[in-house]
Structures are given as C-alpha cells and as structure tokens.
PDB file of C-alpha atoms in Angstrom:
ATOM      1  CA  MET H 186     -95.125  41.592 -39.334  1.00  0.00           C
ATOM      2  CA  ASN H 187     -96.150  39.266 -42.185  1.00  0.00           C
ATOM      3  CA  LEU H 188     -93.457  40.777 -44.411  1.00  0.00           C
ATOM      4  CA  LEU H 189     -90.847  40.389 -41.677  1.00  0.00           C
ATOM      5  CA  ILE H 190     -91.749  36.726 -41.155  1.00  0.00           C
ATOM      6  CA  TYR H 191     -91.546  36.161 -44.909  1.00  0.00           C
ATOM      7  CA  ILE H 192     -88.147  37.869 -45.183  1.00  0.00           C
ATOM      8  CA  LEU H 193     -86.776  35.783 -42.315  1.00  0.00           C
ATOM      9  CA  VAL H 194     -88.292  32.402 -43.232  1.00  0.00           C
ATOM     10  CA  TYR H 195     -88.468  32.186 -47.012  1.00  0.00           C
ATOM     11  CA  PRO H 196     -84.686  32.319 -47.646  1.00  0.00           C
ATOM     12  CA  LEU H 197     -84.331  29.251 -45.402  1.00  0.00           C
ATOM     13  CA  ILE H 198     -87.106  27.454 -47.307  1.00  0.00           C
ATOM     14  CA  TRP H 199     -85.441  28.324 -50.606  1.00  0.00           C
ATOM     15  CA  LEU H 200     -82.037  27.102 -49.433  1.00  0.00           C
ATOM     16  CA  LEU H 201     -83.582  23.811 -48.314  1.00  0.00           C
ATOM     17  CA  SER H 202     -85.451  23.541 -51.598  1.00  0.00           C
ATOM     18  CA  ILE H 203     -82.308  23.620 -53.752  1.00  0.00           C
ATOM     19  CA  LEU H 204     -80.645  20.814 -51.789  1.00  0.00           C
ATOM     20  CA  PRO H 205     -80.356  17.382 -53.470  1.00  0.00           C
ATOM     21  CA  PHE H 206     -83.015  14.867 -52.490  1.00  0.00           C
ATOM     22  CA  ARG H 207     -80.519  12.653 -50.656  1.00  0.00           C
ATOM     23  CA  ILE H 208     -79.715  15.508 -48.275  1.00  0.00           C
ATOM     24  CA  LEU H 209     -83.373  16.447 -47.837  1.00  0.00           C
ATOM     25  CA  TYR H 210     -84.211  12.873 -46.885  1.00  0.00           C
ATOM     26  CA  PHE H 211     -81.259  12.758 -44.502  1.00  0.00           C
ATOM     27  CA  LEU H 212     -82.714  15.848 -42.814  1.00  0.00           C
ATOM     28  CA  SER H 213     -86.133  14.192 -42.904  1.00  0.00           C
ATOM     29  CA  ASP H 214     -84.767  11.226 -40.939  1.00  0.00           C
ATOM     30  CA  ILE H 215     -83.442  13.576 -38.264  1.00  0.00           C
ATOM     31  CA  LEU H 216     -86.698  15.544 -38.097  1.00  0.00           C
ATOM     32  CA  TYR H 217     -88.666  12.315 -37.783  1.00  0.00           C
ATOM     33  CA  TYR H 218     -86.919  11.447 -34.527  1.00  0.00           C
ATOM     34  CA  LEU H 219     -87.408  14.969 -33.194  1.00  0.00           C
ATOM     35  CA  ILE H 220     -91.105  15.127 -34.129  1.00  0.00           C
ATOM     36  CA  TYR H 221     -92.025  11.583 -33.163  1.00  0.00           C
ATOM     37  CA  TYR H 222     -89.923  10.881 -30.069  1.00  0.00           C
ATOM     38  CA  LEU H 223     -89.180  14.312 -28.582  1.00  0.00           C
ATOM     39  CA  ILE H 224     -92.065  16.574 -29.593  1.00  0.00           C
ATOM     40  CA  GLY H 225     -94.695  13.883 -30.009  1.00  0.00           C
ATOM     41  CA  TYR H 226     -96.643  15.967 -32.535  1.00  0.00           C
ATOM     42  CA  ARG H 227    -100.245  14.699 -32.774  1.00  0.00           C
ATOM     43  CA  LYS H 228     -99.246  11.142 -31.886  1.00  0.00           C
ATOM     44  CA  LYS H 229    -102.452  10.676 -29.898  1.00  0.00           C
ATOM     45  CA  VAL H 230    -104.597  12.048 -32.725  1.00  0.00           C
ATOM     46  CA  VAL H 231    -102.997   9.661 -35.209  1.00  0.00           C
ATOM     47  CA  LEU H 232    -103.366   6.652 -32.930  1.00  0.00           C
ATOM     48  CA  ASN H 233    -107.003   7.461 -32.153  1.00  0.00           C
ATOM     49  CA  ASN H 234    -107.745   7.753 -35.885  1.00  0.00           C
ATOM     50  CA  LEU H 235    -106.070   4.419 -36.538  1.00  0.00           C
ATOM     51  CA  LYS H 236    -108.009   2.729 -33.731  1.00  0.00           C
ATOM     52  CA  LEU H 237    -111.284   3.946 -35.220  1.00  0.00           C
ATOM     53  CA  ALA H 238    -110.334   2.990 -38.765  1.00  0.00           C
ATOM     54  CA  PHE H 239    -108.857  -0.407 -37.958  1.00  0.00           C
ATOM     55  CA  PRO H 240    -110.495  -1.800 -34.795  1.00  0.00           C
ATOM     56  CA  GLU H 241    -109.505  -5.314 -35.894  1.00  0.00           C
ATOM     57  CA  LYS H 242    -105.759  -4.575 -35.765  1.00  0.00           C
ATOM     58  CA  PRO H 243    -103.776  -5.218 -32.553  1.00  0.00           C
ATOM     59  CA  HIS H 244    -102.220  -2.288 -30.717  1.00  0.00           C
ATOM     60  CA  HIS H 245     -98.635  -3.134 -31.685  1.00  0.00           C
ATOM     61  CA  GLU H 246     -99.564  -3.124 -35.379  1.00  0.00           C
ATOM     62  CA  LEU H 247    -101.214   0.286 -35.058  1.00  0.00           C
ATOM     63  CA  ILE H 248     -98.056   1.613 -33.414  1.00  0.00           C
ATOM     64  CA  LYS H 249     -95.983   0.352 -36.370  1.00  0.00           C
ATOM     65  CA  ILE H 250     -98.358   2.035 -38.825  1.00  0.00           C
ATOM     66  CA  ARG H 251     -98.089   5.267 -36.823  1.00  0.00           C
ATOM     67  CA  GLN H 252     -94.283   5.158 -36.954  1.00  0.00           C
ATOM     68  CA  LYS H 253     -94.281   4.528 -40.707  1.00  0.00           C
ATOM     69  CA  PHE H 254     -96.806   7.305 -41.170  1.00  0.00           C
ATOM     70  CA  PHE H 255     -94.671   9.878 -39.375  1.00  0.00           C
ATOM     71  CA  ARG H 256     -91.650   8.958 -41.498  1.00  0.00           C
ATOM     72  CA  HIS H 257     -93.767   9.524 -44.592  1.00  0.00           C
ATOM     73  CA  PHE H 258     -95.316  12.671 -43.091  1.00  0.00           C
ATOM     74  CA  VAL H 259     -91.907  14.335 -42.677  1.00  0.00           C
ATOM     75  CA  ASP H 260     -90.901  13.227 -46.180  1.00  0.00           C
ATOM     76  CA  ILE H 261     -94.011  14.945 -47.560  1.00  0.00           C
ATOM     77  CA  PHE H 262     -93.050  18.122 -45.706  1.00  0.00           C
ATOM     78  CA  MET H 263     -89.616  18.036 -47.356  1.00  0.00           C
ATOM     79  CA  GLU H 264     -91.150  17.299 -50.754  1.00  0.00           C
ATOM     80  CA  MET H 265     -93.458  20.285 -50.351  1.00  0.00           C
ATOM     81  CA  ILE H 266     -90.404  22.462 -49.766  1.00  0.00           C
ATOM     82  CA  LYS H 267     -88.703  20.927 -52.807  1.00  0.00           C
ATOM     83  CA  SER H 268     -91.752  21.932 -54.878  1.00  0.00           C
ATOM     84  CA  PHE H 269     -90.574  25.555 -54.868  1.00  0.00           C
ATOM     85  CA  THR H 270     -87.597  24.817 -57.123  1.00  0.00           C
ATOM     86  CA  ILE H 271     -88.070  21.319 -58.558  1.00  0.00           C
ATOM     87  CA  SER H 272     -87.596  21.202 -62.325  1.00  0.00           C
ATOM     88  CA  LYS H 273     -90.218  19.950 -64.774  1.00  0.00           C
ATOM     89  CA  ASN H 274     -88.002  17.034 -65.789  1.00  0.00           C
ATOM     90  CA  GLU H 275     -87.285  16.010 -62.201  1.00  0.00           C
ATOM     91  CA  LEU H 276     -90.957  16.155 -61.291  1.00  0.00           C
ATOM     92  CA  ALA H 277     -91.925  14.145 -64.385  1.00  0.00           C
ATOM     93  CA  LYS H 278     -89.420  11.471 -63.366  1.00  0.00           C
ATOM     94  CA  ARG H 279     -90.671  11.226 -59.788  1.00  0.00           C
ATOM     95  CA  CYS H 280     -94.419  11.654 -60.330  1.00  0.00           C
ATOM     96  CA  VAL H 281     -95.601   9.487 -63.238  1.00  0.00           C
ATOM     97  CA  TYR H 282     -98.975   8.843 -64.895  1.00  0.00           C
ATOM     98  CA  PRO H 283     -98.949   5.386 -66.540  1.00  0.00           C
ATOM     99  CA  ASN H 284    -102.473   5.623 -67.999  1.00  0.00           C
ATOM    100  CA  LEU H 285    -102.514   9.245 -69.126  1.00  0.00           C
ATOM    101  CA  GLU H 286    -104.399   8.059 -72.226  1.00  0.00           C
ATOM    102  CA  VAL H 287    -107.567   8.099 -70.079  1.00  0.00           C
ATOM    103  CA  LEU H 288    -107.394  11.905 -70.044  1.00  0.00           C
ATOM    104  CA  ASN H 289    -106.274  12.109 -73.660  1.00  0.00           C
ATOM    105  CA  ASP H 290    -109.279  10.055 -74.816  1.00  0.00           C
ATOM    106  CA  LEU H 291    -111.666  12.248 -72.832  1.00  0.00           C
ATOM    107  CA  TYR H 292    -110.094  15.342 -74.363  1.00  0.00           C
ATOM    108  CA  LYS H 293    -110.666  13.933 -77.849  1.00  0.00           C
ATOM    109  CA  ASP H 294    -114.301  13.333 -76.875  1.00  0.00           C
ATOM    110  CA  GLY H 295    -114.666  17.007 -75.928  1.00  0.00           C
ATOM    111  CA  LYS H 296    -115.119  16.304 -72.204  1.00  0.00           C
ATOM    112  CA  SER H 297    -114.209  18.512 -69.271  1.00  0.00           C
ATOM    113  CA  ILE H 298    -113.350  16.815 -66.003  1.00  0.00           C
ATOM    114  CA  ILE H 299    -113.838  16.963 -62.265  1.00  0.00           C
ATOM    115  CA  LEU H 300    -110.729  15.169 -60.979  1.00  0.00           C
ATOM    116  CA  VAL H 301    -111.152  13.875 -57.437  1.00  0.00           C
ATOM    117  CA  GLY H 302    -108.310  12.766 -55.199  1.00  0.00           C
ATOM    118  CA  SER H 303    -107.491  12.293 -51.533  1.00  0.00           C
ATOM    119  CA  HIS H 304    -104.884  13.160 -48.914  1.00  0.00           C
ATOM    120  CA  TYR H 305    -102.892  10.062 -49.758  1.00  0.00           C
ATOM    121  CA  ALA H 306     -99.215   9.576 -50.684  1.00  0.00           C
ATOM    122  CA  ASN H 307     -98.178  12.914 -52.270  1.00  0.00           C
ATOM    123  CA  TRP H 308    -101.036  15.017 -53.613  1.00  0.00           C
ATOM    124  CA  GLU H 309     -98.832  18.140 -53.637  1.00  0.00           C
ATOM    125  CA  TRP H 310     -96.857  17.106 -56.712  1.00  0.00           C
ATOM    126  CA  LEU H 311     -99.917  16.737 -58.928  1.00  0.00           C
ATOM    127  CA  PHE H 312     -99.406  20.308 -60.170  1.00  0.00           C
ATOM    128  CA  GLY H 313     -97.052  18.808 -62.765  1.00  0.00           C
ATOM    129  CA  LEU H 314    -100.000  17.185 -64.547  1.00  0.00           C
ATOM    130  CA  SER H 315    -100.813  20.399 -66.412  1.00  0.00           C
ATOM    131  CA  SER H 316     -97.635  20.125 -68.492  1.00  0.00           C
ATOM    132  CA  LEU H 317     -98.601  16.639 -69.699  1.00  0.00           C
ATOM    133  CA  THR H 318    -102.092  17.298 -71.050  1.00  0.00           C
ATOM    134  CA  ASN H 319    -103.895  19.648 -73.437  1.00  0.00           C
ATOM    135  CA  TYR H 320    -106.434  20.473 -70.750  1.00  0.00           C
ATOM    136  CA  LYS H 321    -106.424  23.776 -68.899  1.00  0.00           C
ATOM    137  CA  CYS H 322    -105.948  22.709 -65.279  1.00  0.00           C
ATOM    138  CA  TYR H 323    -107.345  24.228 -62.104  1.00  0.00           C
ATOM    139  CA  THR H 324    -107.367  23.209 -58.485  1.00  0.00           C
ATOM    140  CA  ALA H 325    -109.047  24.585 -55.381  1.00  0.00           C
ATOM    141  CA  TYR H 326    -106.882  25.813 -52.515  1.00  0.00           C
ATOM    142  CA  THR H 327    -107.252  27.514 -49.173  1.00  0.00           C
ATOM    143  CA  LYS H 328    -105.677  30.962 -49.012  1.00  0.00           C
ATOM    144  CA  VAL H 329    -102.689  31.331 -46.664  1.00  0.00           C
ATOM    145  CA  SER H 330    -103.128  34.186 -44.170  1.00  0.00           C
ATOM    146  CA  ASN H 331     -99.654  35.610 -44.881  1.00  0.00           C
ATOM    147  CA  LYS H 332    -100.132  37.241 -48.300  1.00  0.00           C
ATOM    148  CA  TYR H 333     -96.418  37.080 -49.136  1.00  0.00           C
ATOM    149  CA  PHE H 334     -96.259  33.330 -48.615  1.00  0.00           C
ATOM    150  CA  ASN H 335     -99.617  32.986 -50.347  1.00  0.00           C
ATOM    151  CA  ASN H 336     -98.317  34.753 -53.454  1.00  0.00           C
ATOM    152  CA  LYS H 337     -95.126  32.684 -53.454  1.00  0.00           C
ATOM    153  CA  ILE H 338     -97.092  29.423 -53.206  1.00  0.00           C
ATOM    154  CA  LEU H 339     -99.391  30.495 -56.054  1.00  0.00           C
ATOM    155  CA  LYS H 340     -96.396  31.352 -58.240  1.00  0.00           C
ATOM    156  CA  SER H 341     -94.576  28.135 -57.404  1.00  0.00           C
ATOM    157  CA  ARG H 342     -97.518  25.772 -57.976  1.00  0.00           C
ATOM    158  CA  SER H 343     -98.638  27.497 -61.185  1.00  0.00           C
ATOM    159  CA  ARG H 344     -95.277  27.652 -62.994  1.00  0.00           C
ATOM    160  CA  PHE H 345     -96.065  24.469 -64.983  1.00  0.00           C
ATOM    161  CA  GLY H 346     -99.528  25.706 -65.978  1.00  0.00           C
ATOM    162  CA  PHE H 347    -101.781  24.693 -63.072  1.00  0.00           C
ATOM    163  CA  SER H 348    -104.070  27.519 -61.912  1.00  0.00           C
ATOM    164  CA  LEU H 349    -104.851  27.658 -58.204  1.00  0.00           C
ATOM    165  CA  LYS H 350    -108.204  29.181 -57.311  1.00  0.00           C
ATOM    166  CA  GLN H 351    -109.859  29.742 -53.980  1.00  0.00           C
ATOM    167  CA  THR H 352    -112.657  27.248 -53.498  1.00  0.00           C
ATOM    168  CA  GLY H 353    -115.379  29.814 -54.125  1.00  0.00           C
ATOM    169  CA  ARG H 354    -113.790  30.840 -57.442  1.00  0.00           C
ATOM    170  CA  ILE H 355    -113.762  27.341 -58.921  1.00  0.00           C
ATOM    171  CA  ILE H 356    -117.491  27.561 -59.677  1.00  0.00           C
ATOM    172  CA  ALA H 357    -117.002  30.832 -61.549  1.00  0.00           C
ATOM    173  CA  GLU H 358    -114.166  29.291 -63.586  1.00  0.00           C
ATOM    174  CA  ILE H 359    -116.317  26.302 -64.514  1.00  0.00           C
ATOM    175  CA  GLU H 360    -119.149  28.532 -65.697  1.00  0.00           C
ATOM    176  CA  SER H 361    -116.807  30.825 -67.617  1.00  0.00           C
ATOM    177  CA  ASN H 362    -114.933  27.987 -69.338  1.00  0.00           C
ATOM    178  CA  LYS H 363    -118.186  26.223 -70.158  1.00  0.00           C
ATOM    179  CA  LYS H 364    -119.455  29.296 -72.022  1.00  0.00           C
ATOM    180  CA  ALA H 365    -116.118  29.736 -73.808  1.00  0.00           C
ATOM    181  CA  LYS H 366    -115.923  25.986 -74.572  1.00  0.00           C
ATOM    182  CA  VAL H 367    -112.529  25.674 -72.900  1.00  0.00           C
ATOM    183  CA  GLN H 368    -111.883  22.040 -71.988  1.00  0.00           C
ATOM    184  CA  SER H 369    -110.631  21.971 -68.428  1.00  0.00           C
ATOM    185  CA  ILE H 370    -109.733  19.770 -65.489  1.00  0.00           C
ATOM    186  CA  TYR H 371    -110.873  20.888 -62.051  1.00  0.00           C
ATOM    187  CA  GLY H 372    -108.925  19.093 -59.332  1.00  0.00           C
ATOM    188  CA  LEU H 373    -110.529  18.636 -55.922  1.00  0.00           C
ATOM    189  CA  ILE H 374    -109.274  16.876 -52.803  1.00  0.00           C
ATOM    190  CA  SER H 375    -112.578  15.317 -51.769  1.00  0.00           C
ATOM    191  CA  ASP H 376    -111.905  13.177 -48.697  1.00  0.00           C
ATOM    192  CA  GLN H 377    -111.942  16.050 -46.202  1.00  0.00           C
ATOM    193  CA  SER H 378    -114.715  16.425 -43.659  1.00  0.00           C
ATOM    194  CA  PRO H 379    -117.362  19.040 -44.526  1.00  0.00           C
ATOM    195  CA  GLN H 380    -118.562  21.597 -42.025  1.00  0.00           C
ATOM    196  CA  LEU H 381    -121.220  20.004 -39.864  1.00  0.00           C
ATOM    197  CA  ARG H 382    -123.818  22.638 -40.763  1.00  0.00           C
ATOM    198  CA  LYS H 383    -123.259  21.855 -44.460  1.00  0.00           C
ATOM    199  CA  ALA H 384    -123.304  18.067 -44.104  1.00  0.00           C
ATOM    200  CA  ILE H 385    -126.063  16.572 -46.280  1.00  0.00           C
ATOM    201  CA  HIS H 386    -124.822  12.995 -46.724  1.00  0.00           C
ATOM    202  CA  TRP H 387    -123.495  10.502 -44.194  1.00  0.00           C
ATOM    203  CA  ASN H 388    -121.991   7.075 -44.802  1.00  0.00           C
ATOM    204  CA  GLN H 389    -119.344   4.641 -43.567  1.00  0.00           C
ATOM    205  CA  PHE H 390    -115.762   5.635 -44.291  1.00  0.00           C
ATOM    206  CA  LEU H 391    -112.925   3.666 -42.735  1.00  0.00           C
ATOM    207  CA  ASN H 392    -115.281   1.921 -40.342  1.00  0.00           C
ATOM    208  CA  VAL H 393    -116.850   5.154 -39.063  1.00  0.00           C
ATOM    209  CA  LYS H 394    -120.103   6.805 -40.119  1.00  0.00           C
ATOM    210  CA  VAL H 395    -119.227  10.390 -40.973  1.00  0.00           C
ATOM    211  CA  PRO H 396    -120.449  13.207 -43.243  1.00  0.00           C
ATOM    212  CA  LEU H 397    -118.947  12.991 -46.722  1.00  0.00           C
ATOM    213  CA  HIS H 398    -117.967  15.910 -48.919  1.00  0.00           C
ATOM    214  CA  THR H 399    -120.364  15.993 -51.904  1.00  0.00           C
ATOM    215  CA  GLY H 400    -118.997  19.038 -53.752  1.00  0.00           C
ATOM    216  CA  ALA H 401    -117.399  17.085 -56.611  1.00  0.00           C
ATOM    217  CA  GLU H 402    -120.595  15.186 -57.351  1.00  0.00           C
ATOM    218  CA  THR H 403    -122.672  18.358 -57.157  1.00  0.00           C
ATOM    219  CA  LEU H 404    -120.421  20.202 -59.623  1.00  0.00           C
ATOM    220  CA  ALA H 405    -120.245  17.222 -61.984  1.00  0.00           C
ATOM    221  CA  LYS H 406    -124.046  16.979 -62.124  1.00  0.00           C
ATOM    222  CA  LYS H 407    -124.701  20.698 -62.371  1.00  0.00           C
ATOM    223  CA  HIS H 408    -122.266  21.224 -65.259  1.00  0.00           C
ATOM    224  CA  ASN H 409    -122.384  17.729 -66.803  1.00  0.00           C
ATOM    225  CA  LEU H 410    -118.681  17.093 -66.202  1.00  0.00           C
ATOM    226  CA  THR H 411    -116.962  13.719 -66.408  1.00  0.00           C
ATOM    227  CA  LEU H 412    -116.004  12.519 -62.941  1.00  0.00           C
ATOM    228  CA  VAL H 413    -112.533  10.962 -62.784  1.00  0.00           C
ATOM    229  CA  MET H 414    -110.682   9.641 -59.744  1.00  0.00           C
ATOM    230  CA  ILE H 415    -106.909   9.878 -59.402  1.00  0.00           C
ATOM    231  CA  SER H 416    -105.205   7.313 -57.177  1.00  0.00           C
ATOM    232  CA  THR H 417    -101.636   7.930 -56.060  1.00  0.00           C
ATOM    233  CA  LYS H 418     -99.327   5.155 -54.890  1.00  0.00           C
ATOM    234  CA  LYS H 419     -95.915   5.564 -53.324  1.00  0.00           C
ATOM    235  CA  ILE H 420     -93.533   3.339 -55.293  1.00  0.00           C
ATOM    236  CA  LYS H 421     -90.496   4.155 -53.181  1.00  0.00           C
ATOM    237  CA  ARG H 422     -89.141   7.151 -51.334  1.00  0.00           C
ATOM    238  CA  GLY H 423     -89.678  10.222 -53.499  1.00  0.00           C
ATOM    239  CA  TYR H 424     -91.399   8.365 -56.347  1.00  0.00           C
ATOM    240  CA  TYR H 425     -95.138   8.224 -57.006  1.00  0.00           C
ATOM    241  CA  GLU H 426     -97.446   6.639 -59.558  1.00  0.00           C
ATOM    242  CA  ASN H 427    -100.788   8.231 -60.378  1.00  0.00           C
ATOM    243  CA  SER H 428    -103.556   6.341 -62.151  1.00  0.00           C
ATOM    244  CA  PHE H 429    -106.908   7.541 -63.462  1.00  0.00           C
ATOM    245  CA  ARG H 430    -110.291   5.864 -63.295  1.00  0.00           C
ATOM    246  CA  VAL H 431    -113.420   7.239 -64.937  1.00  0.00           C
ATOM    247  CA  ILE H 432    -116.231   7.070 -62.387  1.00  0.00           C
ATOM    248  CA  THR H 433    -118.848   8.331 -64.850  1.00  0.00           C
ATOM    249  CA  LYS H 434    -119.219  10.303 -68.074  1.00  0.00           C
ATOM    250  CA  GLU H 435    -122.921  10.845 -67.382  1.00  0.00           C
ATOM    251  CA  PRO H 436    -123.200  12.047 -63.774  1.00  0.00           C
ATOM    252  CA  ASN H 437    -126.884  12.943 -63.979  1.00  0.00           C
ATOM    253  CA  LYS H 438    -127.829   9.307 -64.565  1.00  0.00           C
ATOM    254  CA  SER H 439    -126.579   8.375 -61.073  1.00  0.00           C
ATOM    255  CA  PRO H 440    -128.786   8.606 -57.956  1.00  0.00           C
ATOM    256  CA  ASP H 441    -127.920  11.297 -55.437  1.00  0.00           C
ATOM    257  CA  PHE H 442    -124.703  10.564 -53.502  1.00  0.00           C
ATOM    258  CA  GLU H 443    -123.899   7.357 -55.413  1.00  0.00           C
ATOM    259  CA  LEU H 444    -120.851   8.966 -57.041  1.00  0.00           C
ATOM    260  CA  THR H 445    -119.667  10.316 -53.695  1.00  0.00           C
ATOM    261  CA  ASP H 446    -119.949   6.846 -52.177  1.00  0.00           C
ATOM    262  CA  ILE H 447    -118.043   5.246 -55.060  1.00  0.00           C
ATOM    263  CA  PHE H 448    -115.158   7.673 -54.619  1.00  0.00           C
ATOM    264  CA  HIS H 449    -114.958   7.101 -50.872  1.00  0.00           C
ATOM    265  CA  LYS H 450    -115.122   3.311 -51.210  1.00  0.00           C
ATOM    266  CA  GLU H 451    -112.254   3.372 -53.712  1.00  0.00           C
ATOM    267  CA  THR H 452    -110.303   5.750 -51.475  1.00  0.00           C
ATOM    268  CA  GLU H 453    -110.816   3.388 -48.550  1.00  0.00           C
ATOM    269  CA  LYS H 454    -109.419   0.481 -50.593  1.00  0.00           C
ATOM    270  CA  LEU H 455    -106.346   2.555 -51.376  1.00  0.00           C
ATOM    271  CA  ILE H 456    -105.836   3.475 -47.731  1.00  0.00           C
ATOM    272  CA  ARG H 457    -106.264  -0.090 -46.508  1.00  0.00           C
ATOM    273  CA  SER H 458    -103.631  -1.306 -48.953  1.00  0.00           C
ATOM    274  CA  GLN H 459    -100.930   0.869 -47.318  1.00  0.00           C
ATOM    275  CA  PRO H 460    -102.429   2.848 -44.416  1.00  0.00           C
ATOM    276  CA  GLU H 461     -99.155   4.557 -43.500  1.00  0.00           C
ATOM    277  CA  PHE H 462     -99.463   6.864 -46.506  1.00  0.00           C
ATOM    278  CA  TYR H 463    -102.780   8.472 -45.536  1.00  0.00           C
ATOM    279  CA  PHE H 464    -102.850  11.871 -43.839  1.00  0.00           C
ATOM    280  CA  TRP H 465    -103.762  10.758 -40.306  1.00  0.00           C
ATOM    281  CA  THR H 466    -102.899  13.970 -38.427  1.00  0.00           C
ATOM    282  CA  HIS H 467    -106.176  15.662 -39.379  1.00  0.00           C
ATOM    283  CA  LYS H 468    -109.297  14.869 -37.343  1.00  0.00           C
ATOM    284  CA  ARG H 469    -111.193  13.100 -40.108  1.00  0.00           C
ATOM    285  CA  PHE H 470    -113.722  11.542 -37.706  1.00  0.00           C
ATOM    286  CA  LYS H 471    -114.464  14.622 -35.590  1.00  0.00           C
ATOM    287  CA  HIS H 472    -118.187  14.576 -36.477  1.00  0.00           C
ATOM    288  CA  ARG H 473    -118.835  10.904 -35.727  1.00  0.00           C
ATOM    289  CA  GLY H 474    -121.940  10.367 -33.671  1.00  0.00           C
ATOM    290  CA  LYS H 475    -123.335  13.788 -34.622  1.00  0.00           C
ATOM    291  CA  GLU H 476    -125.603  12.687 -37.473  1.00  0.00           C
ATOM    292  CA  PRO H 477    -129.028  14.352 -37.082  1.00  0.00           C
ATOM    293  CA  LYS H 478    -131.822  12.009 -36.115  1.00  0.00           C
ATOM    294  CA  LYS H 479    -134.338  11.423 -38.862  1.00  0.00           C
TER     295      LYS H 479
END
C-alpha cells in the first residue's frame, strides 16, 4: 500500500516541484482560499493560540494575523514541494546568510556547533547551509511512516551535503565526530513542546507558562559545543534572510536552563515582530496548567 501511494502521489509532487515560482504562488493563492474559507483547516487552533500569546490584541487584529498566517502557511507548503528540485544557485539566491562569518570564525577557532532554530518563516530551506560552510552539517528529523517517501525526503534534503539523522542518532554522531575531531554543526528546531513526562523545565513563552525543550542546552553542555541561534526573517514572498547569534562558547559556565531561556526569549522577540510567520497550527500550549506542584 505504501508503494502504491508513493507511485500515485510522488509524480504529482515532482511535477509541481519543477513549476516556476510564479505558478506555484498562483496555486498557493487558490489553495489559501480553499483551506481558509472552505475547509477551515485548524482555524480554531490558530486563533486559540493567538489569543493565548497576545491577550492584549483586539479580536479583529488576531483575525488579520490568522489570515496572513494561512497565506504564509500555504506558501511554505509549496516551498517544501519546490525543495525536491530547487537548484543550489536558486536556493542560495532565495535563502541568504548575511553574517556567515560568525560560523567561519568559529570554524577557525576549532569549534563545533549546536545550531538552534524555531518553526518560524521557512526553516525547511536551511539545508542549503551545508554548501556554504566547511562544517559537516547534521540535523535531526522525524522519520516518515511511508519508507518510500522517507527515502525520497532524505535524498532530497541531503543533496547539498546536509545529513538528516533521526533524533536518537544525533547523539551518536556527536560522540563519533568528537572522537574523530570532525568539526560539525548539529541543527535542532528547539521551540517544540517536549513530552510532558520528559518536561524538566517550565517558563513563560509567548505569555504562557509551558515546558521548554532543553535538549540543545543539554547536548551543548555535555559535549562542550558552542551554542548558536539562527533567526530567519521573511524579506518578501519566497525570500528569506538568516542571521546567526552566538549564545555561548562556554556552555558549562551557564546555570541550568539559562541557555534554554535565552533562546526562547529571543525566539519570542522574533515572533512578536511579525507573528504571521510563526507555525501556529501546532498545539504549542497544550501542556499549560499541567506543571507539577512543587
């Protein structure tokens, strides 16, 4: 069944992927109206998230943010499809890194990096970074249940040099590269909500007290890795700018959870600047009010 689904669906994805951007965005405009006005996909979830994050904003403003978000959301879907066939030159033109020297300087210093980012703007196109640096690049991903699609995604995202590893394998790669003295970047999307049973740190994020994912900080401290944040801004439709900020070169000098809190505070600033570009369809605040009593 998985093979049949792949045979039927992938050719359509490929055909869409080779279309020019102007046609993809034309299709995106049509899909937006279908998803937002006819299907109503997760409109309530998005609005509830916005109400929790921005209680000071009037209802009509939240509705405008929701509309802008869904336009961006469908664009991201189209850009994900385009990722299967986008060229290195096209990607480099549309996804730029104005302060790449931050990584270059760290490489010269012999540092390996935990690179933390969020579900903001377009995190999918960051796989092009590997072709712009001397670092060996890895990122954690969740395996797709259909093995044929999973293999195609792995091949597509790794064609510029980025290695995708299941979350559990990232630790093994860090340990192996550390022994072999291979300077590497390990990319993690760190704004997701941890499983409640694994939650060890709670703090305010977007006006709600929730458990925060501490994996990046834990890995940085355990393996003495430089912690760097990547912030992505949408310049215009289909164009993104990614900037780097070193959070710390000496993670073990920071108190527990301080680095996690710094990342989330900076992520919140980014979201508040243009909230329509955050990934509001996921239930980021699902654990609110569930913090264990001390």
